[in-house]
PDB file of C-alpha atoms in Angstrom:
ATOM      1  CA  MET L   1       0.126  -0.148  -0.205  1.00 40.00           C
ATOM      2  CA  LYS L   2       2.966   2.950   0.835  1.00 40.00           C
ATOM      3  CA  VAL L   3       4.801   1.702  -2.070  1.00 40.00           C
ATOM      4  CA  THR L   4       1.050   2.366  -4.232  1.00 40.00           C
ATOM      5  CA  ARG L   5       0.546   6.032  -2.615  1.00 39.00           C
ATOM      6  CA  HIS L   6       4.627   6.917  -3.414  1.00 40.00           C
ATOM      7  CA  ALA L   7       4.334   6.123  -7.024  1.00 40.00           C
ATOM      8  CA  ALA L   8       0.388   7.651  -7.503  1.00 39.00           C
ATOM      9  CA  SER L   9       1.935  10.363  -6.032  1.00 39.00           C
ATOM     10  CA  ARG L  10       3.981  10.876  -7.952  1.00 38.00           C
ATOM     11  CA  ARG L  11       2.319  10.662 -11.568  1.00 36.00           C
ATOM     12  CA  ARG L  12       0.339  13.809 -10.064  1.00 37.00           C
ATOM     13  CA  ARG L  13       3.774  15.611  -9.247  1.00 38.00           C
ATOM     14  CA  THR L  14       3.760  14.376 -12.909  1.00 37.00           C
ATOM     15  CA  ARG L  15       1.272  15.572 -14.361  1.00 39.00           C
ATOM     16  CA  THR L  16       1.452  18.463 -12.655  1.00 40.00           C
ATOM     17  CA  GLY L  17       4.808  19.453 -14.006  1.00 42.00           C
ATOM     18  CA  THR L  18       3.631  19.024 -18.030  1.00 40.00           C
ATOM     19  CA  ARG L  19       0.912  21.166 -17.067  1.00 42.00           C
ATOM     20  CA  GLY L  20       3.246  23.451 -16.278  1.00 44.00           C
ATOM     21  CA  LEU L  21       5.187  23.291 -19.282  1.00 39.00           C
ATOM     22  CA  TRP L  22       2.470  24.023 -21.586  1.00 37.00           C
ATOM     23  CA  THR L  23       1.399  26.717 -19.434  1.00 40.00           C
ATOM     24  CA  THR L  24       4.595  28.206 -19.881  1.00 42.00           C
ATOM     25  CA  ALA L  25       5.054  27.262 -23.699  1.00 42.00           C
ATOM     26  CA  ILE L  26       1.854  29.232 -23.890  1.00 43.00           C
ATOM     27  CA  ALA L  27       2.836  32.657 -22.882  1.00 47.00           C
ATOM     28  CA  ALA L  28       5.900  32.735 -24.934  1.00 48.00           C
ATOM     29  CA  LEU L  29       3.839  31.892 -27.486  1.00 43.00           C
ATOM     30  CA  ALA L  30       1.135  34.935 -26.551  1.00 46.00           C
ATOM     31  CA  ALA L  31       3.749  37.156 -25.938  1.00 47.00           C
ATOM     32  CA  THR L  32       5.768  36.568 -29.255  1.00 45.00           C
ATOM     33  CA  GLY L  33       1.652  37.021 -30.982  1.00 47.00           C
ATOM     34  CA  VAL L  34       2.061  40.804 -28.526  1.00 39.00           C
ATOM     35  CA  VAL L  35       5.564  41.340 -30.164  1.00 39.00           C
ATOM     36  CA  LEU L  36       5.103  40.850 -33.734  1.00 39.00           C
ATOM     37  CA  CYS L  37       1.553  42.974 -33.892  1.00 38.00           C
ATOM     38  CA  LEU L  38       3.412  46.426 -32.235  1.00 39.00           C
ATOM     39  CA  VAL L  39       5.488  45.478 -35.152  1.00 36.00           C
ATOM     40  CA  MET L  40       3.013  45.740 -37.781  1.00 39.00           C
ATOM     41  CA  VAL L  41       0.808  48.296 -35.847  1.00 38.00           C
ATOM     42  CA  LEU L  42       4.100  50.631 -35.755  1.00 39.00           C
ATOM     43  CA  ARG L  43       5.039  49.539 -39.353  1.00 43.00           C
ATOM     44  CA  PRO L  44       2.962  48.504 -41.165  1.00 39.00           C
ATOM     45  CA  ASP L  45       4.441  49.225 -44.839  1.00 43.00           C
ATOM     46  CA  GLY L  46       7.300  47.655 -43.758  1.00 41.00           C
ATOM     47  CA  GLY L  47      10.070  50.180 -44.477  1.00 40.00           C
ATOM     48  CA  SER L  48      12.109  52.473 -43.138  1.00 37.00           C
ATOM     49  CA  ALA L  49      11.111  55.804 -41.625  1.00 37.00           C
ATOM     50  CA  PRO L  50      13.911  57.651 -38.939  1.00 35.00           C
ATOM     51  CA  GLY L  51      11.004  60.043 -37.919  1.00 33.00           C
ATOM     52  CA  ARG L  52       9.040  57.736 -36.551  1.00 31.00           C
ATOM     53  CA  THR L  53      12.042  55.085 -35.647  1.00 30.00           C
ATOM     54  CA  VAL L  54      13.074  58.062 -33.104  1.00 31.00           C
ATOM     55  CA  ALA L  55       9.247  58.797 -31.884  1.00 32.00           C
ATOM     56  CA  ALA L  56       8.695  54.960 -31.671  1.00 33.00           C
ATOM     57  CA  SER L  57      12.143  54.833 -29.438  1.00 32.00           C
ATOM     58  CA  ALA L  58      11.556  57.519 -27.663  1.00 33.00           C
ATOM     59  CA  ALA L  59       8.121  55.771 -26.891  1.00 34.00           C
ATOM     60  CA  ASP L  60       8.746  52.518 -26.393  1.00 37.00           C
ATOM     61  CA  THR L  61      12.078  53.631 -23.307  1.00 35.00           C
ATOM     62  CA  PRO L  62      11.142  52.200 -20.047  1.00 36.00           C
ATOM     63  CA  SER L  63       9.638  55.016 -18.292  1.00 35.00           C
ATOM     64  CA  SER L  64       6.706  55.294 -20.241  1.00 36.00           C
ATOM     65  CA  THR L  65       6.474  51.552 -19.345  1.00 34.00           C
ATOM     66  CA  THR L  66       4.275  49.203 -17.346  1.00 34.00           C
ATOM     67  CA  GLN L  67       5.488  45.307 -16.976  1.00 35.00           C
ATOM     68  CA  GLY L  68       2.739  42.901 -17.710  1.00 36.00           C
ATOM     69  CA  LYS L  69       0.582  46.120 -18.964  1.00 34.00           C
ATOM     70  CA  PRO L  70      -0.050  46.521 -22.753  1.00 33.00           C
ATOM     71  CA  SER L  71       2.673  49.525 -23.919  1.00 33.00           C
ATOM     72  CA  ARG L  72       0.058  53.240 -24.063  1.00 35.00           C
ATOM     73  CA  SER L  73       0.161  55.409 -27.841  1.00 34.00           C
ATOM     74  CA  PRO L  74       2.970  58.180 -27.009  1.00 34.00           C
ATOM     75  CA  SER L  75       1.066  60.915 -24.642  1.00 34.00           C
ATOM     76  CA  PRO L  76       0.593  64.061 -26.761  1.00 35.00           C
ATOM     77  CA  SER L  77       2.122  66.366 -24.012  1.00 34.00           C
ATOM     78  CA  PRO L  78       5.517  66.031 -23.716  1.00 34.00           C
ATOM     79  CA  SER L  79       6.743  64.091 -20.418  1.00 34.00           C
ATOM     80  CA  ARG L  80       8.077  66.325 -17.021  1.00 36.00           C
ATOM     81  CA  SER L  81      12.069  65.043 -17.138  1.00 35.00           C
ATOM     82  CA  PRO L  82      14.754  68.798 -16.368  1.00 35.00           C
ATOM     83  CA  SER L  83      14.746  68.776 -20.056  1.00 34.00           C
ATOM     84  CA  THR L  84      11.159  69.030 -21.321  1.00 34.00           C
ATOM     85  CA  ALA L  85       9.172  71.020 -19.116  1.00 35.00           C
ATOM     86  CA  PRO L  86       8.029  73.766 -19.755  1.00 34.00           C
ATOM     87  CA  PRO L  87       9.712  77.445 -19.120  1.00 32.00           C
ATOM     88  CA  THR L  88       8.740  79.406 -15.813  1.00 33.00           C
ATOM     89  CA  ALA L  89       6.546  82.406 -16.931  1.00 33.00           C
ATOM     90  CA  THR L  90       7.987  86.167 -15.312  1.00 32.00           C
ATOM     91  CA  PRO L  91       6.061  88.022 -13.550  1.00 33.00           C
ATOM     92  CA  GLY L  92       3.500  90.123 -15.209  1.00 33.00           C
ATOM     93  CA  ALA L  93       3.932  87.972 -18.761  1.00 33.00           C
ATOM     94  CA  SER L  94       0.939  86.361 -20.550  1.00 32.00           C
ATOM     95  CA  PRO L  95       0.718  84.415 -23.273  1.00 32.00           C
ATOM     96  CA  SER L  96      -2.234  86.004 -24.615  1.00 32.00           C
ATOM     97  CA  LYS L  97      -0.994  89.378 -24.788  1.00 32.00           C
ATOM     98  CA  PRO L  98       2.412  91.218 -26.120  1.00 33.00           C
ATOM     99  CA  PRO L  99       5.549  92.312 -23.755  1.00 34.00           C
ATOM    100  CA  ALA L 100       4.846  95.652 -22.350  1.00 37.00           C
ATOM    101  CA  ALA L 101       6.407  98.398 -24.497  1.00 36.00           C
ATOM    102  CA  THR L 102       9.497  99.419 -24.286  1.00 34.00           C
ATOM    103  CA  PRO L 103      10.477 103.048 -23.327  1.00 35.00           C
ATOM    104  CA  GLY L 104      12.068 103.653 -26.080  1.00 34.00           C
ATOM    105  CA  ALA L 105       9.157 101.760 -27.859  1.00 33.00           C
ATOM    106  CA  ARG L 106       6.804 104.187 -26.062  1.00 30.00           C
ATOM    107  CA  ALA L 107       8.989 107.061 -26.912  1.00 33.00           C
ATOM    108  CA  ALA L 108       9.256 105.955 -31.247  1.00 32.00           C
ATOM    109  CA  ALA L 109       5.140 105.438 -31.072  1.00 31.00           C
ATOM    110  CA  SER L 110       4.751 108.758 -30.110  1.00 30.00           C
ATOM    111  CA  LYS L 111       6.482 109.973 -33.374  1.00 33.00           C
ATOM    112  CA  PRO L 112       5.032 112.182 -36.119  1.00 31.00           C
ATOM    113  CA  ALA L 113       3.424 109.290 -38.776  1.00 29.00           C
ATOM    114  CA  ARG L 114       7.103 109.490 -41.414  1.00 29.00           C
ATOM    115  CA  ALA L 115       4.840 110.617 -44.120  1.00 31.00           C
ATOM    116  CA  ALA L 116       4.388 114.725 -42.184  1.00 35.00           C
ATOM    117  CA  SER L 117       7.879 114.081 -41.290  1.00 36.00           C
ATOM    118  CA  ALA L 118       8.711 113.631 -45.773  1.00 39.00           C
ATOM    119  CA  GLU L 119       7.245 116.958 -45.437  1.00 57.00           C
ATOM    120  CA  VAL L 120       9.774 118.672 -43.081  1.00 76.00           C
ATOM    121  CA  PRO L 121      12.710 115.990 -42.901  1.00 77.00           C
ATOM    122  CA  SER L 122      14.753 118.904 -41.139  1.00 85.00           C
ATOM    123  CA  ALA L 123      11.673 120.414 -38.323  1.00 87.00           C
ATOM    124  CA  GLY L 124      12.705 120.606 -35.127  1.00 93.00           C
ATOM    125  CA  ARG L 125      10.539 120.548 -32.109  1.00 95.00           C
ATOM    126  CA  ILE L 126       8.607 124.002 -34.321  1.00 96.00           C
ATOM    127  CA  ARG L 127       6.686 121.872 -36.860  1.00 96.00           C
ATOM    128  CA  PRO L 128       4.612 123.402 -39.795  1.00 96.00           C
ATOM    129  CA  GLY L 129       0.644 121.819 -39.195  1.00 96.00           C
ATOM    130  CA  VAL L 130       0.825 121.582 -36.138  1.00 97.00           C
ATOM    131  CA  THR L 131      -1.157 124.060 -33.128  1.00 98.00           C
ATOM    132  CA  TYR L 132       0.461 124.487 -30.210  1.00 98.00           C
ATOM    133  CA  ARG L 133      -1.015 125.188 -26.486  1.00 98.00           C
ATOM    134  CA  GLY L 134      -0.333 127.647 -23.938  1.00 98.00           C
ATOM    135  CA  LEU L 135      -0.116 131.599 -22.442  1.00 98.00           C
ATOM    136  CA  ALA L 136       0.586 134.538 -23.706  1.00 98.00           C
ATOM    137  CA  THR L 137       2.497 136.448 -21.191  1.00 98.00           C
ATOM    138  CA  HIS L 138       4.323 139.982 -22.686  1.00 98.00           C
ATOM    139  CA  TYR L 139       7.864 141.649 -21.768  1.00 98.00           C
ATOM    140  CA  ASP L 140       9.784 145.119 -22.324  1.00 97.00           C
ATOM    141  CA  ALA L 141      11.267 144.665 -26.352  1.00 97.00           C
ATOM    142  CA  ALA L 142      13.202 147.820 -25.893  1.00 96.00           C
ATOM    143  CA  ASP L 143      14.316 148.468 -28.936  1.00 96.00           C
ATOM    144  CA  GLY L 144      13.971 145.244 -30.520  1.00 97.00           C
ATOM    145  CA  ASN L 145      16.697 143.429 -30.130  1.00 97.00           C
ATOM    146  CA  GLY L 146      17.135 139.816 -28.184  1.00 98.00           C
ATOM    147  CA  ALA L 147      19.233 136.488 -27.973  1.00 98.00           C
ATOM    148  CA  CYS L 148      18.349 136.078 -31.084  1.00 98.00           C
ATOM    149  CA  LEU L 149      21.618 138.763 -32.205  1.00 98.00           C
ATOM    150  CA  PHE L 150      19.457 140.124 -34.936  1.00 98.00           C
ATOM    151  CA  GLY L 151      20.101 143.779 -34.078  1.00 96.00           C
ATOM    152  CA  PRO L 152      17.233 146.577 -33.612  1.00 96.00           C
ATOM    153  CA  SER L 153      14.276 146.143 -34.782  1.00 90.00           C
ATOM    154  CA  ASP L 154      12.170 149.226 -37.420  1.00 87.00           C
ATOM    155  CA  GLY L 155       8.933 147.204 -36.414  1.00 92.00           C
ATOM    156  CA  LEU L 156       8.565 145.620 -32.674  1.00 97.00           C
ATOM    157  CA  MET L 157       5.948 142.464 -33.326  1.00 98.00           C
ATOM    158  CA  ILE L 158       8.390 140.196 -32.035  1.00 98.00           C
ATOM    159  CA  ALA L 159       8.420 137.594 -29.095  1.00 98.00           C
ATOM    160  CA  ALA L 160      10.544 135.306 -26.895  1.00 98.00           C
ATOM    161  CA  MET L 161      10.403 131.866 -27.317  1.00 98.00           C
ATOM    162  CA  ASN L 162      10.157 129.678 -24.584  1.00 98.00           C
ATOM    163  CA  HIS L 163      13.330 127.880 -24.237  1.00 98.00           C
ATOM    164  CA  THR L 164      12.162 123.969 -24.811  1.00 98.00           C
ATOM    165  CA  ASP L 165      11.481 125.811 -27.702  1.00 98.00           C
ATOM    166  CA  TYR L 166      13.571 127.614 -28.186  1.00 98.00           C
ATOM    167  CA  GLU L 167      16.144 125.106 -29.011  1.00 97.00           C
ATOM    168  CA  THR L 168      18.635 126.242 -29.255  1.00 97.00           C
ATOM    169  CA  SER L 169      18.125 129.098 -30.895  1.00 98.00           C
ATOM    170  CA  ARG L 170      16.556 127.287 -34.221  1.00 98.00           C
ATOM    171  CA  ALA L 171      13.261 129.044 -33.400  1.00 98.00           C
ATOM    172  CA  CYS L 172      15.132 132.018 -34.494  1.00 98.00           C
ATOM    173  CA  GLY L 173      13.451 134.250 -37.349  1.00 98.00           C
ATOM    174  CA  ALA L 174      10.667 132.155 -37.284  1.00 98.00           C
ATOM    175  CA  TYR L 175       7.140 133.573 -37.942  1.00 98.00           C
ATOM    176  CA  ILE L 176       3.958 132.382 -35.792  1.00 98.00           C
ATOM    177  CA  ARG L 177       0.594 133.109 -35.750  1.00 98.00           C
ATOM    178  CA  VAL L 178      -0.772 133.382 -31.825  1.00 98.00           C
ATOM    179  CA  ARG L 179      -4.568 133.750 -31.742  1.00 98.00           C
ATOM    180  CA  ALA L 180      -6.422 134.406 -28.074  1.00 98.00           C
ATOM    181  CA  ALA L 181      -8.874 132.809 -26.825  1.00 97.00           C
ATOM    182  CA  SER L 182     -10.957 135.696 -28.517  1.00 97.00           C
ATOM    183  CA  GLY L 183     -10.274 135.691 -31.333  1.00 98.00           C
ATOM    184  CA  ALA L 184      -8.019 138.213 -31.904  1.00 98.00           C
ATOM    185  CA  THR L 185      -4.945 137.232 -33.730  1.00 98.00           C
ATOM    186  CA  VAL L 186      -1.351 138.873 -33.871  1.00 98.00           C
ATOM    187  CA  THR L 187       1.631 137.549 -36.179  1.00 98.00           C
ATOM    188  CA  VAL L 188       5.292 138.020 -34.974  1.00 98.00           C
ATOM    189  CA  LYS L 189       8.962 137.527 -35.712  1.00 98.00           C
ATOM    190  CA  ILE L 190      11.239 134.883 -32.788  1.00 98.00           C
ATOM    191  CA  THR L 191      14.103 137.241 -31.870  1.00 98.00           C
ATOM    192  CA  ASN L 192      14.070 136.657 -27.975  1.00 98.00           C
ATOM    193  CA  GLU L 193      14.491 134.124 -25.921  1.00 98.00           C
ATOM    194  CA  CYS L 194      12.436 133.441 -22.784  1.00 98.00           C
ATOM    195  CA  PRO L 195      14.179 131.559 -20.379  1.00 97.00           C
ATOM    196  CA  LEU L 196      13.260 128.655 -17.651  1.00 96.00           C
ATOM    197  CA  PRO L 197      10.679 128.860 -16.017  1.00 96.00           C
ATOM    198  CA  CYS L 198       8.242 129.383 -18.738  1.00 97.00           C
ATOM    199  CA  ALA L 199       7.352 126.789 -19.603  1.00 98.00           C
ATOM    200  CA  PRO L 200       7.323 124.618 -23.420  1.00 98.00           C
ATOM    201  CA  GLY L 201       4.287 126.195 -25.767  1.00 98.00           C
ATOM    202  CA  GLN L 202       4.850 129.964 -23.969  1.00 98.00           C
ATOM    203  CA  ILE L 203       5.138 133.390 -26.082  1.00 98.00           C
ATOM    204  CA  ASP L 204       6.481 136.298 -24.036  1.00 98.00           C
ATOM    205  CA  LEU L 205       5.094 139.045 -26.569  1.00 98.00           C
ATOM    206  CA  SER L 206       6.539 142.740 -26.960  1.00 98.00           C
ATOM    207  CA  LYS L 207       4.033 145.248 -24.890  1.00 98.00           C
ATOM    208  CA  GLN L 208       2.594 145.989 -28.648  1.00 98.00           C
ATOM    209  CA  ALA L 209       1.902 142.791 -29.634  1.00 98.00           C
ATOM    210  CA  PHE L 210       0.174 141.400 -26.631  1.00 98.00           C
ATOM    211  CA  ALA L 211      -1.315 144.120 -26.987  1.00 98.00           C
ATOM    212  CA  LYS L 212      -3.077 143.249 -30.150  1.00 98.00           C
ATOM    213  CA  LEU L 213      -4.635 140.514 -28.004  1.00 98.00           C
ATOM    214  CA  GLY L 214      -5.843 141.625 -24.970  1.00 98.00           C
ATOM    215  CA  ALA L 215      -5.174 144.373 -22.429  1.00 98.00           C
ATOM    216  CA  LEU L 216      -1.472 144.264 -20.928  1.00 98.00           C
ATOM    217  CA  SER L 217      -3.216 144.775 -17.476  1.00 98.00           C
ATOM    218  CA  ALA L 218      -4.491 140.994 -18.223  1.00 97.00           C
ATOM    219  CA  GLY L 219      -1.036 139.881 -17.828  1.00 96.00           C
ATOM    220  CA  GLU L 220      -0.896 136.285 -19.375  1.00 97.00           C
ATOM    221  CA  LEU L 221      -3.489 134.941 -22.354  1.00 98.00           C
ATOM    222  CA  SER L 222      -4.701 131.776 -23.191  1.00 98.00           C
ATOM    223  CA  ILE L 223      -2.972 130.817 -27.049  1.00 98.00           C
ATOM    224  CA  THR L 224      -2.588 129.124 -29.405  1.00 98.00           C
ATOM    225  CA  TRP L 225       0.541 128.865 -32.038  1.00 98.00           C
ATOM    226  CA  THR L 226       1.125 128.343 -35.289  1.00 98.00           C
ATOM    227  CA  LEU L 227       3.972 128.880 -37.820  1.00 98.00           C
ATOM    228  CA  LEU L 228       4.593 130.415 -41.144  1.00 98.00           C
ATOM    229  CA  SER L 229       6.010 131.108 -44.245  1.00 98.00           C
ATOM    230  CA  PRO L 230       4.932 134.266 -44.869  1.00 97.00           C
ATOM    231  CA  SER L 231       5.000 136.555 -48.525  1.00 96.00           C
ATOM    232  CA  THR L 232       8.537 138.908 -48.047  1.00 93.00           C
ATOM    233  CA  SER L 233      11.011 141.098 -50.273  1.00 93.00           C
ATOM    234  CA  ASP L 234      13.031 140.023 -48.686  1.00 92.00           C
ATOM    235  CA  THR L 235      16.913 137.250 -49.327  1.00 97.00           C
ATOM    236  CA  VAL L 236      18.265 135.744 -47.045  1.00 98.00           C
ATOM    237  CA  ALA L 237      21.834 138.101 -45.568  1.00 98.00           C
ATOM    238  CA  VAL L 238      24.664 136.449 -44.403  1.00 98.00           C
ATOM    239  CA  ARG L 239      26.883 138.165 -41.076  1.00 98.00           C
ATOM    240  CA  TYR L 240      29.749 137.083 -39.933  1.00 98.00           C
ATOM    241  CA  LYS L 241      30.266 137.850 -35.638  1.00 98.00           C
ATOM    242  CA  THR L 242      32.188 140.105 -34.887  1.00 97.00           C
ATOM    243  CA  GLY L 243      35.883 139.487 -34.139  1.00 97.00           C
ATOM    244  CA  SER L 244      35.794 136.558 -37.160  1.00 98.00           C
ATOM    245  CA  THR L 245      39.310 135.634 -39.293  1.00 97.00           C
ATOM    246  CA  GLN L 246      39.587 133.180 -42.100  1.00 95.00           C
ATOM    247  CA  TYR L 247      41.137 130.963 -38.779  1.00 97.00           C
ATOM    248  CA  TRP L 248      37.918 131.211 -37.435  1.00 98.00           C
ATOM    249  CA  CYS L 249      35.056 132.804 -37.407  1.00 98.00           C
ATOM    250  CA  GLY L 250      31.190 132.927 -36.848  1.00 98.00           C
ATOM    251  CA  ILE L 251      27.873 133.671 -39.453  1.00 98.00           C
ATOM    252  CA  GLN L 252      24.603 134.057 -39.241  1.00 98.00           C
ATOM    253  CA  VAL L 253      21.476 134.330 -41.512  1.00 98.00           C
ATOM    254  CA  VAL L 254      19.064 136.720 -41.753  1.00 98.00           C
ATOM    255  CA  GLY L 255      15.970 138.041 -43.320  1.00 97.00           C
ATOM    256  CA  HIS L 256      14.729 134.408 -44.053  1.00 98.00           C
ATOM    257  CA  ARG L 257      11.335 133.054 -44.659  1.00 98.00           C
ATOM    258  CA  ASN L 258      11.313 130.145 -42.992  1.00 98.00           C
ATOM    259  CA  PRO L 259      13.600 129.019 -39.815  1.00 98.00           C
ATOM    260  CA  VAL L 260      16.957 127.774 -40.855  1.00 98.00           C
ATOM    261  CA  ALA L 261      17.829 124.524 -39.628  1.00 97.00           C
ATOM    262  CA  ARG L 262      21.925 124.131 -40.809  1.00 97.00           C
ATOM    263  CA  LEU L 263      24.435 125.739 -42.407  1.00 98.00           C
ATOM    264  CA  GLU L 264      27.266 124.094 -44.044  1.00 98.00           C
ATOM    265  CA  VAL L 265      30.615 125.758 -45.497  1.00 97.00           C
ATOM    266  CA  ARG L 266      32.879 123.509 -48.483  1.00 95.00           C
ATOM    267  CA  ALA L 267      35.487 121.476 -47.163  1.00 92.00           C
ATOM    268  CA  ASP L 268      37.670 119.077 -47.981  1.00 90.00           C
ATOM    269  CA  GLY L 269      36.113 118.597 -51.783  1.00 91.00           C
ATOM    270  CA  GLY L 270      32.699 118.147 -49.749  1.00 96.00           C
ATOM    271  CA  TRP L 271      30.000 120.068 -47.101  1.00 97.00           C
ATOM    272  CA  ARG L 272      30.765 120.326 -43.762  1.00 97.00           C
ATOM    273  CA  ALA L 273      28.171 120.850 -40.540  1.00 97.00           C
ATOM    274  CA  LEU L 274      29.099 123.488 -38.365  1.00 98.00           C
ATOM    275  CA  ALA L 275      27.722 123.232 -34.570  1.00 98.00           C
ATOM    276  CA  ARG L 276      24.827 126.286 -33.769  1.00 98.00           C
ATOM    277  CA  THR L 277      24.792 128.564 -30.142  1.00 98.00           C
ATOM    278  CA  GLU L 278      22.545 129.312 -28.362  1.00 98.00           C
ATOM    279  CA  PHE L 279      23.568 132.789 -29.569  1.00 98.00           C
ATOM    280  CA  ASN L 280      21.702 132.147 -32.974  1.00 98.00           C
ATOM    281  CA  TYR L 281      25.621 131.482 -35.251  1.00 98.00           C
ATOM    282  CA  PHE L 282      26.938 128.757 -36.188  1.00 98.00           C
ATOM    283  CA  LEU L 283      30.746 128.208 -34.998  1.00 98.00           C
ATOM    284  CA  SER L 284      33.761 127.355 -37.351  1.00 98.00           C
ATOM    285  CA  GLU L 285      36.200 127.199 -35.063  1.00 96.00           C
ATOM    286  CA  GLN L 286      39.253 125.750 -36.301  1.00 95.00           C
ATOM    287  CA  GLY L 287      38.028 127.957 -39.574  1.00 97.00           C
ATOM    288  CA  THR L 288      36.830 126.432 -41.772  1.00 96.00           C
ATOM    289  CA  GLY L 289      35.126 127.178 -44.695  1.00 96.00           C
ATOM    290  CA  CYS L 290      35.219 130.860 -43.452  1.00 97.00           C
ATOM    291  CA  GLY L 291      34.697 132.266 -46.232  1.00 96.00           C
ATOM    292  CA  GLY L 292      34.550 130.065 -48.985  1.00 96.00           C
ATOM    293  CA  ALA L 293      31.168 128.299 -50.398  1.00 97.00           C
ATOM    294  CA  LEU L 294      27.755 128.121 -48.057  1.00 98.00           C
ATOM    295  CA  ARG L 295      24.596 126.240 -47.784  1.00 98.00           C
ATOM    296  CA  ILE L 296      21.742 127.113 -45.861  1.00 98.00           C
ATOM    297  CA  THR L 297      18.673 124.883 -45.482  1.00 98.00           C
ATOM    298  CA  ASP L 298      15.888 125.367 -44.269  1.00 98.00           C
ATOM    299  CA  ILE L 299      13.226 122.767 -41.970  1.00 97.00           C
ATOM    300  CA  TYR L 300      11.479 121.645 -45.069  1.00 96.00           C
ATOM    301  CA  GLY L 301      14.996 121.247 -46.611  1.00 96.00           C
ATOM    302  CA  GLU L 302      15.584 123.790 -49.566  1.00 97.00           C
ATOM    303  CA  GLN L 303      19.124 124.301 -49.349  1.00 98.00           C
ATOM    304  CA  LEU L 304      20.874 127.609 -51.152  1.00 98.00           C
ATOM    305  CA  GLN L 305      24.143 127.839 -52.120  1.00 97.00           C
ATOM    306  CA  VAL L 306      25.891 131.376 -51.608  1.00 97.00           C
ATOM    307  CA  ASP L 307      29.208 131.820 -53.342  1.00 94.00           C
ATOM    308  CA  GLY L 308      31.726 134.487 -52.769  1.00 85.00           C
ATOM    309  CA  ILE L 309      30.861 136.363 -49.112  1.00 94.00           C
ATOM    310  CA  PRO L 310      34.246 136.865 -47.877  1.00 96.00           C
ATOM    311  CA  VAL L 311      35.079 137.216 -43.814  1.00 98.00           C
ATOM    312  CA  ARG L 312      34.205 141.281 -43.374  1.00 97.00           C
ATOM    313  CA  ALA L 313      33.058 140.965 -39.049  1.00 97.00           C
ATOM    314  CA  ASP L 314      30.286 142.314 -38.542  1.00 97.00           C
ATOM    315  CA  VAL L 315      28.804 143.874 -41.813  1.00 97.00           C
ATOM    316  CA  LEU L 316      25.115 142.516 -42.830  1.00 97.00           C
ATOM    317  CA  GLN L 317      25.788 141.584 -46.377  1.00 98.00           C
ATOM    318  CA  PRO L 318      22.583 140.309 -48.449  1.00 96.00           C
ATOM    319  CA  THR L 319      22.660 136.818 -51.531  1.00 97.00           C
ATOM    320  CA  GLY L 320      19.805 137.814 -53.072  1.00 96.00           C
ATOM    321  CA  VAL L 321      18.234 134.439 -52.739  1.00 97.00           C
ATOM    322  CA  GLN L 322      15.584 133.184 -50.385  1.00 98.00           C
ATOM    323  CA  PHE L 323      13.281 130.305 -49.277  1.00 98.00           C
ATOM    324  CA  ARG L 324       9.925 129.403 -51.206  1.00 98.00           C
ATOM    325  CA  GLN L 325       7.242 129.712 -49.677  1.00 98.00           C
ATOM    326  CA  HIS L 326       5.166 127.513 -48.362  1.00 96.00           C
TER     327      HIS L 326
END
């Protein structure tokens, strides 16, 4: 009986071992079938596709699969790793809004349109066609001379431009029409500078000019003003400053219809611009061009070339030419 039970026990273990071998073989065949199916799905055309190979390789890394579970299709978004994590948002940044404009960009945006600039290529702060607002005050103009050093004036319909808009004497000789709130107007020539604290837009009129707009007792008036290009029979004149020689000279332009933007002298086969001063002269510190040809440009870009003006200090020398009216 013991022998029989032992033999039966061996037979049961043998059958159990056989069933384990069959189970293992079936599992192996099933795994092989899964692998073949995956290969067919990934490469249905059986051809070589380098782009797909790279993507498939990235999807088959251990971090994207779990043992005992079928692998999932790669997620449309990249996996969160140090190399693929999105950048940290900076304070105030928003994907739906453009970045804030820099001070330089804001400044560029506030400039006049390119078309307007093309019409007045050399204009400074005071531009044609622009209406400026400010206050009118008055001063005793005496003989009419002022910071522009034009000399005494026969008429006193003149004014001093505020320091900001005076712009290193660039406003000297400009004609402007000033209008009060009452509708009264007066046309004046800028011959002087109104120093700080005169504010931008402010015009300090001679008493005679102010009286055209209102009573002197008012002290100040709210005004608007615009640049003019007046009718005139005068021609441009040139004056060399006292002390000028062929080795050093200061050159002034007088009687111009439109504001002067630049003065150049002939030098080295070309033209050289001279520096402008607060007292309305263009200086040649080394004497370059003193007594030679001059080229004068107004704010509209028109150029007048003048030859044969010798260095004669403090003498007003006519040129016989004038800028066009605008």
